[in-house]
Amino acid sequence: MQAKETTAREDIFRDLPVSAALRKMVLPAVTSQLIVLIYNMADTFYVGQTNNPYMVAGTSLILPVFNISLCLAGLAGIGGGSLISRLLGQSQKDEARRVSAFSLYLGLFIAALFAAVIALFMEPILTLLGAGENTYQYARQYALCVIVLGGVPTVLSNVLSNLIRSIGRSKEAGAGIILGGLLNIALDPLFMFVLLPDGFEVLGAGIATCLSNCAALLFFVTVLLRMGRDSVITFRPGAGLPRRRNMLAVFGVGIPSAVSTFLFDLDYVVLDKLMVSYHDLALAAIGIVLKVERFPLNVGIGICQGMMPLVAYSYSAGNQKRMDDTIRLARRLGLVIAAVSILLYQLFAVQFVHLFIGDQQTVELASQFLRVRVLATPLMFLSFFTVYLFQAFGRGRVSLFLGVVRWLGFNIPMLFLLNRLFGMYGLVWSQVTADVFSVLLSFYVFFKFKPSARKA
């Protein structure tokens, strides 16, 4: 089994043509990203069928907390996965195994700690998030299932997905996430409308999400067991601790990844809060647009996730040509997807918005918003593509700089500035305007600080 794993890894990282290797890595990652997007909408969709606004509000209040748990998964998963690919490129398989065990137990620890904090301070946290007399019970039910009970399997399944992808097994990495997503979509109506009585729909949605993430974790554990005792990815503590510099390297890439993800979500929160000052239709319209625009963005993230291990391996193996070819092809693919999305959204904005709401006024407004916001898609792709590249190179400080400046230096300040100058439509145009500056900064940093592939 180990010989088979090593051969498959070498085929993807060294021997396969770049286009074939990228296809094998990117397709499962993109598919899993789209399934994750759909299942993240599933709970909101099914809870919305109750026509109970307090239930919808209660589940929505927990979304920022759930997103924090995904940030924690990125800390251990992306930080560890990037390093593992680089170590394999340097033929340091034993050290890569130690890094994988360290990353898994790091993910377990921070997920358990986060779940315990939410459990102990549930009331003040929910009050801070805005839970009131009518929404508190629903927010509490959902948080208990998704964060307290489901936090560890959610984080660990995402960590394992990143680690398994880091050794070239993108198909298995995507399959576990896809399994969890599809199961959640299927279990939601079963628990909400069949197994539990009326009034417990939010609890049913929470149970379905928790069980689906447990199933995804079980799938990944099964994959590890089938890979054998000598697999690079292992949860056996007997593997020992990695060298101190490598433990720091996990945090060096993982923390910037977590911070960037958090700031991305914070930008959406600020946009919603500023849009509240206008009429309810504007808030509903931008809420729909933020969902619709995620489809091409998640495809772009999947391309970056599939590309990163290939670049990290070639970088550490000293294969400059293969590294550059991978970067160029992945960038070109992402820009093509972005261009197609602009065309489709410009032509069919009304039809896309109609999938989420039937009110004609809201549809008209959301369509206008969507046609503007989608113009930022190629700019957003180029911005986070550069961040992923520096994560692949192990340059956490550079990726942190790019992420922080993009969100705290450009995007969020631009929301306040354009809102003050141009009102509601200023908010809509803020993403395009800010990301022009982000892309210019990304290009400058990339060409100035891009390292050459070097053999350790």
Short mmCIF file of N, CA, C and O in Angstrom, two decimals, residues 306-390:
data_model
loop_
_atom_site.label_atom_id
_atom_site.label_comp_id
_atom_site.label_asym_id
_atom_site.label_seq_id
_atom_site.Cartn_x
_atom_site.Cartn_y
_atom_site.Cartn_z
N GLY A 306 -6.13 23.00 -5.27
CA GLY A 306 -5.52 21.94 -6.05
C GLY A 306 -4.13 22.30 -6.52
O GLY A 306 -3.25 21.43 -6.63
N MET A 307 -3.90 23.57 -6.80
CA MET A 307 -2.61 24.03 -7.30
C MET A 307 -1.54 24.06 -6.22
O MET A 307 -0.37 23.77 -6.48
N MET A 308 -1.92 24.37 -4.98
CA MET A 308 -0.94 24.65 -3.94
C MET A 308 0.03 23.50 -3.66
O MET A 308 1.25 23.72 -3.59
N PRO A 309 -0.43 22.25 -3.48
CA PRO A 309 0.53 21.16 -3.24
C PRO A 309 1.50 20.96 -4.40
O PRO A 309 2.68 20.64 -4.17
N LEU A 310 1.04 21.13 -5.63
CA LEU A 310 1.90 20.95 -6.79
C LEU A 310 3.01 22.00 -6.81
O LEU A 310 4.18 21.70 -7.07
N VAL A 311 2.64 23.25 -6.53
CA VAL A 311 3.63 24.33 -6.49
C VAL A 311 4.59 24.13 -5.33
O VAL A 311 5.82 24.29 -5.48
N ALA A 312 4.06 23.75 -4.15
CA ALA A 312 4.92 23.56 -2.98
C ALA A 312 5.95 22.45 -3.22
O ALA A 312 7.13 22.60 -2.87
N TYR A 313 5.51 21.35 -3.81
CA TYR A 313 6.42 20.23 -4.08
C TYR A 313 7.50 20.64 -5.07
O TYR A 313 8.70 20.41 -4.85
N SER A 314 7.10 21.23 -6.20
CA SER A 314 8.07 21.62 -7.22
C SER A 314 9.04 22.68 -6.69
O SER A 314 10.23 22.65 -7.02
N TYR A 315 8.54 23.58 -5.88
CA TYR A 315 9.37 24.61 -5.28
C TYR A 315 10.48 24.00 -4.44
O TYR A 315 11.66 24.32 -4.61
N SER A 316 10.11 23.06 -3.55
CA SER A 316 11.10 22.45 -2.68
C SER A 316 11.98 21.43 -3.40
O SER A 316 13.10 21.17 -2.99
N ALA A 317 11.46 20.86 -4.50
CA ALA A 317 12.26 19.90 -5.26
C ALA A 317 13.22 20.58 -6.23
O ALA A 317 14.02 19.92 -6.89
N GLY A 318 13.13 21.91 -6.34
CA GLY A 318 14.02 22.64 -7.22
C GLY A 318 13.63 22.60 -8.68
O GLY A 318 14.45 22.89 -9.55
N ASN A 319 12.39 22.26 -8.98
CA ASN A 319 11.93 22.15 -10.37
C ASN A 319 11.25 23.47 -10.77
O ASN A 319 10.03 23.59 -10.73
N GLN A 320 12.07 24.42 -11.18
CA GLN A 320 11.58 25.77 -11.49
C GLN A 320 10.58 25.76 -12.64
O GLN A 320 9.53 26.41 -12.58
N LYS A 321 10.88 25.04 -13.71
CA LYS A 321 10.02 25.04 -14.89
C LYS A 321 8.64 24.48 -14.57
O LYS A 321 7.61 25.05 -14.95
N ARG A 322 8.60 23.36 -13.85
CA ARG A 322 7.31 22.75 -13.52
C ARG A 322 6.51 23.66 -12.60
O ARG A 322 5.29 23.79 -12.73
N MET A 323 7.21 24.31 -11.68
CA MET A 323 6.53 25.24 -10.77
C MET A 323 5.92 26.40 -11.55
O MET A 323 4.74 26.75 -11.37
N ASP A 324 6.70 27.01 -12.43
CA ASP A 324 6.20 28.15 -13.20
C ASP A 324 5.07 27.74 -14.14
O ASP A 324 4.08 28.47 -14.31
N ASP A 325 5.19 26.57 -14.75
CA ASP A 325 4.13 26.09 -15.66
C ASP A 325 2.83 25.86 -14.89
O ASP A 325 1.73 26.18 -15.38
N THR A 326 2.93 25.31 -13.68
CA THR A 326 1.74 25.07 -12.86
C THR A 326 1.08 26.39 -12.48
O THR A 326 -0.15 26.53 -12.56
N ILE A 327 1.88 27.37 -12.09
CA ILE A 327 1.33 28.68 -11.71
C ILE A 327 0.62 29.33 -12.90
O ILE A 327 -0.51 29.82 -12.77
N ARG A 328 1.27 29.31 -14.05
CA ARG A 328 0.67 29.96 -15.23
C ARG A 328 -0.64 29.28 -15.64
O ARG A 328 -1.63 29.96 -15.93
N LEU A 329 -0.64 27.95 -15.66
CA LEU A 329 -1.84 27.23 -16.09
C LEU A 329 -2.99 27.42 -15.10
O LEU A 329 -4.14 27.64 -15.51
N ALA A 330 -2.70 27.36 -13.81
CA ALA A 330 -3.74 27.54 -12.80
C ALA A 330 -4.30 28.96 -12.85
O ALA A 330 -5.52 29.17 -12.75
N ARG A 331 -3.41 29.95 -13.02
CA ARG A 331 -3.87 31.34 -13.10
C ARG A 331 -4.76 31.54 -14.33
O ARG A 331 -5.81 32.17 -14.27
N ARG A 332 -4.33 30.97 -15.45
CA ARG A 332 -5.11 31.11 -16.69
C ARG A 332 -6.48 30.46 -16.54
O ARG A 332 -7.50 31.02 -16.97
N LEU A 333 -6.53 29.28 -15.91
CA LEU A 333 -7.80 28.58 -15.71
C LEU A 333 -8.74 29.41 -14.85
O LEU A 333 -9.94 29.54 -15.16
N GLY A 334 -8.22 29.98 -13.78
CA GLY A 334 -9.05 30.80 -12.90
C GLY A 334 -9.60 32.03 -13.59
O GLY A 334 -10.77 32.41 -13.38
N LEU A 335 -8.80 32.66 -14.42
CA LEU A 335 -9.26 33.85 -15.14
C LEU A 335 -10.31 33.51 -16.19
O LEU A 335 -11.23 34.30 -16.43
N VAL A 336 -10.17 32.35 -16.83
CA VAL A 336 -11.19 31.91 -17.79
C VAL A 336 -12.52 31.70 -17.08
O VAL A 336 -13.58 32.13 -17.56
N ILE A 337 -12.48 31.02 -15.93
CA ILE A 337 -13.71 30.81 -15.15
C ILE A 337 -14.33 32.15 -14.76
O ILE A 337 -15.55 32.34 -14.83
N ALA A 338 -13.49 33.09 -14.34
CA ALA A 338 -13.99 34.40 -13.94
C ALA A 338 -14.64 35.11 -15.12
O ALA A 338 -15.71 35.74 -14.98
N ALA A 339 -14.02 35.02 -16.30
CA ALA A 339 -14.58 35.68 -17.49
C ALA A 339 -15.92 35.07 -17.87
O ALA A 339 -16.87 35.80 -18.21
N VAL A 340 -16.01 33.76 -17.81
CA VAL A 340 -17.28 33.08 -18.12
C VAL A 340 -18.36 33.48 -17.13
O VAL A 340 -19.53 33.71 -17.50
N SER A 341 -17.99 33.59 -15.86
CA SER A 341 -18.98 33.97 -14.84
C SER A 341 -19.49 35.38 -15.08
O SER A 341 -20.68 35.66 -14.89
N ILE A 342 -18.60 36.30 -15.48
CA ILE A 342 -19.05 37.66 -15.79
C ILE A 342 -20.06 37.64 -16.92
O ILE A 342 -21.13 38.28 -16.84
N LEU A 343 -19.76 36.91 -17.98
CA LEU A 343 -20.67 36.82 -19.12
C LEU A 343 -22.03 36.25 -18.71
O LEU A 343 -23.09 36.81 -19.05
N LEU A 344 -22.02 35.14 -17.98
CA LEU A 344 -23.27 34.49 -17.58
C LEU A 344 -24.10 35.37 -16.65
O LEU A 344 -25.33 35.48 -16.80
N TYR A 345 -23.45 36.01 -15.69
CA TYR A 345 -24.19 36.83 -14.74
C TYR A 345 -24.72 38.11 -15.39
O TYR A 345 -25.77 38.62 -14.99
N GLN A 346 -23.98 38.64 -16.36
CA GLN A 346 -24.50 39.81 -17.06
C GLN A 346 -25.75 39.45 -17.87
O GLN A 346 -26.72 40.22 -17.93
N LEU A 347 -25.73 38.28 -18.50
CA LEU A 347 -26.84 37.86 -19.36
C LEU A 347 -28.03 37.31 -18.58
O LEU A 347 -29.19 37.54 -18.95
N PHE A 348 -27.75 36.59 -17.50
CA PHE A 348 -28.82 35.86 -16.81
C PHE A 348 -28.93 36.23 -15.33
O PHE A 348 -29.31 35.40 -14.51
N ALA A 349 -28.62 37.47 -15.00
CA ALA A 349 -28.67 37.90 -13.59
C ALA A 349 -30.06 37.70 -13.00
O ALA A 349 -30.22 37.21 -11.88
N VAL A 350 -31.08 38.06 -13.76
CA VAL A 350 -32.46 37.95 -13.26
C VAL A 350 -32.80 36.50 -12.97
O VAL A 350 -33.39 36.18 -11.91
N GLN A 351 -32.42 35.60 -13.86
CA GLN A 351 -32.73 34.17 -13.68
C GLN A 351 -32.01 33.60 -12.46
O GLN A 351 -32.58 32.81 -11.70
N PHE A 352 -30.77 33.99 -12.25
CA PHE A 352 -30.02 33.50 -11.09
C PHE A 352 -30.65 33.98 -9.79
O PHE A 352 -30.80 33.22 -8.83
N VAL A 353 -31.04 35.25 -9.76
CA VAL A 353 -31.64 35.80 -8.54
C VAL A 353 -32.99 35.15 -8.27
O VAL A 353 -33.36 34.89 -7.11
N HIS A 354 -33.74 34.83 -9.33
CA HIS A 354 -35.05 34.20 -9.18
C HIS A 354 -34.96 32.85 -8.48
O HIS A 354 -35.96 32.37 -7.93
N LEU A 355 -33.80 32.23 -8.49
CA LEU A 355 -33.63 30.95 -7.79
C LEU A 355 -33.80 31.10 -6.29
O LEU A 355 -34.11 30.14 -5.58
N PHE A 356 -33.59 32.34 -5.80
CA PHE A 356 -33.61 32.56 -4.35
C PHE A 356 -34.83 33.33 -3.87
O PHE A 356 -35.18 33.24 -2.69
N ILE A 357 -35.46 34.09 -4.75
CA ILE A 357 -36.60 34.89 -4.30
C ILE A 357 -37.49 35.21 -5.51
O ILE A 357 -37.00 35.29 -6.65
N GLY A 358 -38.79 35.39 -5.24
CA GLY A 358 -39.72 35.66 -6.33
C GLY A 358 -40.20 37.10 -6.38
O GLY A 358 -40.76 37.51 -7.39
N ASP A 359 -39.99 37.88 -5.29
CA ASP A 359 -40.46 39.26 -5.26
C ASP A 359 -39.79 40.08 -6.36
O ASP A 359 -38.56 40.17 -6.43
N GLN A 360 -40.59 40.71 -7.22
CA GLN A 360 -40.06 41.35 -8.42
C GLN A 360 -39.15 42.53 -8.11
O GLN A 360 -38.13 42.73 -8.76
N GLN A 361 -39.50 43.34 -7.11
CA GLN A 361 -38.67 44.48 -6.75
C GLN A 361 -37.30 44.04 -6.26
O GLN A 361 -36.28 44.61 -6.64
N THR A 362 -37.30 43.01 -5.41
CA THR A 362 -36.03 42.49 -4.90
C THR A 362 -35.19 41.88 -6.02
O THR A 362 -33.97 42.06 -6.07
N VAL A 363 -35.85 41.17 -6.92
CA VAL A 363 -35.15 40.57 -8.05
C VAL A 363 -34.48 41.64 -8.90
O VAL A 363 -33.32 41.51 -9.31
N GLU A 364 -35.21 42.72 -9.18
CA GLU A 364 -34.66 43.79 -10.01
C GLU A 364 -33.44 44.44 -9.36
O GLU A 364 -32.41 44.67 -10.00
N LEU A 365 -33.55 44.72 -8.06
CA LEU A 365 -32.45 45.36 -7.35
C LEU A 365 -31.24 44.42 -7.24
O LEU A 365 -30.09 44.82 -7.48
N ALA A 366 -31.49 43.16 -6.87
CA ALA A 366 -30.41 42.19 -6.73
C ALA A 366 -29.70 41.95 -8.06
O ALA A 366 -28.48 41.75 -8.10
N SER A 367 -30.45 41.97 -9.16
CA SER A 367 -29.85 41.78 -10.48
C SER A 367 -28.89 42.92 -10.80
O SER A 367 -27.80 42.69 -11.35
N GLN A 368 -29.28 44.14 -10.46
CA GLN A 368 -28.39 45.29 -10.66
C GLN A 368 -27.12 45.13 -9.82
O GLN A 368 -26.00 45.36 -10.31
N PHE A 369 -27.30 44.75 -8.56
CA PHE A 369 -26.15 44.55 -7.68
C PHE A 369 -25.22 43.47 -8.24
O PHE A 369 -24.00 43.62 -8.24
N LEU A 370 -25.81 42.37 -8.68
CA LEU A 370 -25.02 41.23 -9.13
C LEU A 370 -24.18 41.59 -10.35
O LEU A 370 -23.01 41.19 -10.46
N ARG A 371 -24.75 42.33 -11.28
CA ARG A 371 -24.02 42.70 -12.50
C ARG A 371 -22.79 43.57 -12.18
O ARG A 371 -21.81 43.57 -12.92
N VAL A 372 -22.86 44.31 -11.08
CA VAL A 372 -21.71 45.12 -10.67
C VAL A 372 -20.71 44.27 -9.88
O VAL A 372 -19.51 44.27 -10.18
N ARG A 373 -21.20 43.54 -8.91
CA ARG A 373 -20.31 42.78 -8.02
C ARG A 373 -19.50 41.73 -8.79
O ARG A 373 -18.35 41.46 -8.46
N VAL A 374 -20.09 41.12 -9.82
CA VAL A 374 -19.41 40.05 -10.54
C VAL A 374 -18.19 40.58 -11.30
O VAL A 374 -17.28 39.81 -11.62
N LEU A 375 -18.13 41.87 -11.57
CA LEU A 375 -16.98 42.45 -12.25
C LEU A 375 -15.70 42.29 -11.43
O LEU A 375 -14.59 42.33 -11.98
N ALA A 376 -15.85 42.10 -10.13
CA ALA A 376 -14.68 41.94 -9.26
C ALA A 376 -14.14 40.51 -9.25
O ALA A 376 -13.07 40.27 -8.68
N THR A 377 -14.85 39.55 -9.88
CA THR A 377 -14.47 38.15 -9.78
C THR A 377 -13.03 37.87 -10.21
O THR A 377 -12.28 37.23 -9.47
N PRO A 378 -12.58 38.32 -11.39
CA PRO A 378 -11.17 38.06 -11.75
C PRO A 378 -10.19 38.74 -10.81
O PRO A 378 -9.10 38.20 -10.54
N LEU A 379 -10.54 39.92 -10.31
CA LEU A 379 -9.66 40.64 -9.39
C LEU A 379 -9.55 39.89 -8.06
O LEU A 379 -8.45 39.76 -7.50
N MET A 380 -10.68 39.40 -7.56
CA MET A 380 -10.67 38.64 -6.31
C MET A 380 -9.86 37.36 -6.48
O MET A 380 -9.08 36.98 -5.60
N PHE A 381 -10.04 36.68 -7.63
CA PHE A 381 -9.27 35.46 -7.87
C PHE A 381 -7.77 35.74 -7.85
O PHE A 381 -6.99 35.03 -7.19
N LEU A 382 -7.34 36.77 -8.56
CA LEU A 382 -5.90 37.08 -8.60
C LEU A 382 -5.36 37.43 -7.22
O LEU A 382 -4.23 37.09 -6.89
N SER A 383 -6.19 38.08 -6.41
CA SER A 383 -5.74 38.47 -5.07
C SER A 383 -5.51 37.25 -4.18
O SER A 383 -4.43 37.10 -3.58
N PHE A 384 -6.51 36.35 -4.09
CA PHE A 384 -6.27 35.22 -3.20
C PHE A 384 -5.41 34.14 -3.84
O PHE A 384 -4.80 33.32 -3.14
N PHE A 385 -5.28 34.14 -5.18
CA PHE A 385 -4.33 33.25 -5.84
C PHE A 385 -2.91 33.55 -5.38
O PHE A 385 -2.12 32.64 -5.09
N THR A 386 -2.58 34.84 -5.28
CA THR A 386 -1.25 35.23 -4.82
C THR A 386 -1.03 34.83 -3.37
O THR A 386 0.07 34.39 -3.00
N VAL A 387 -2.05 34.97 -2.55
CA VAL A 387 -1.93 34.55 -1.15
C VAL A 387 -1.65 33.05 -1.06
O VAL A 387 -0.76 32.61 -0.31
N TYR A 388 -2.37 32.24 -1.84
CA TYR A 388 -2.14 30.80 -1.84
C TYR A 388 -0.73 30.47 -2.32
O TYR A 388 -0.10 29.52 -1.82
N LEU A 389 -0.22 31.20 -3.29
CA LEU A 389 1.14 30.94 -3.78
C LEU A 389 2.16 31.12 -2.68
O LEU A 389 3.06 30.27 -2.50
N PHE A 390 2.06 32.20 -1.94
CA PHE A 390 3.04 32.42 -0.87
C PHE A 390 2.86 31.43 0.28
O PHE A 390 3.82 31.11 0.98
#
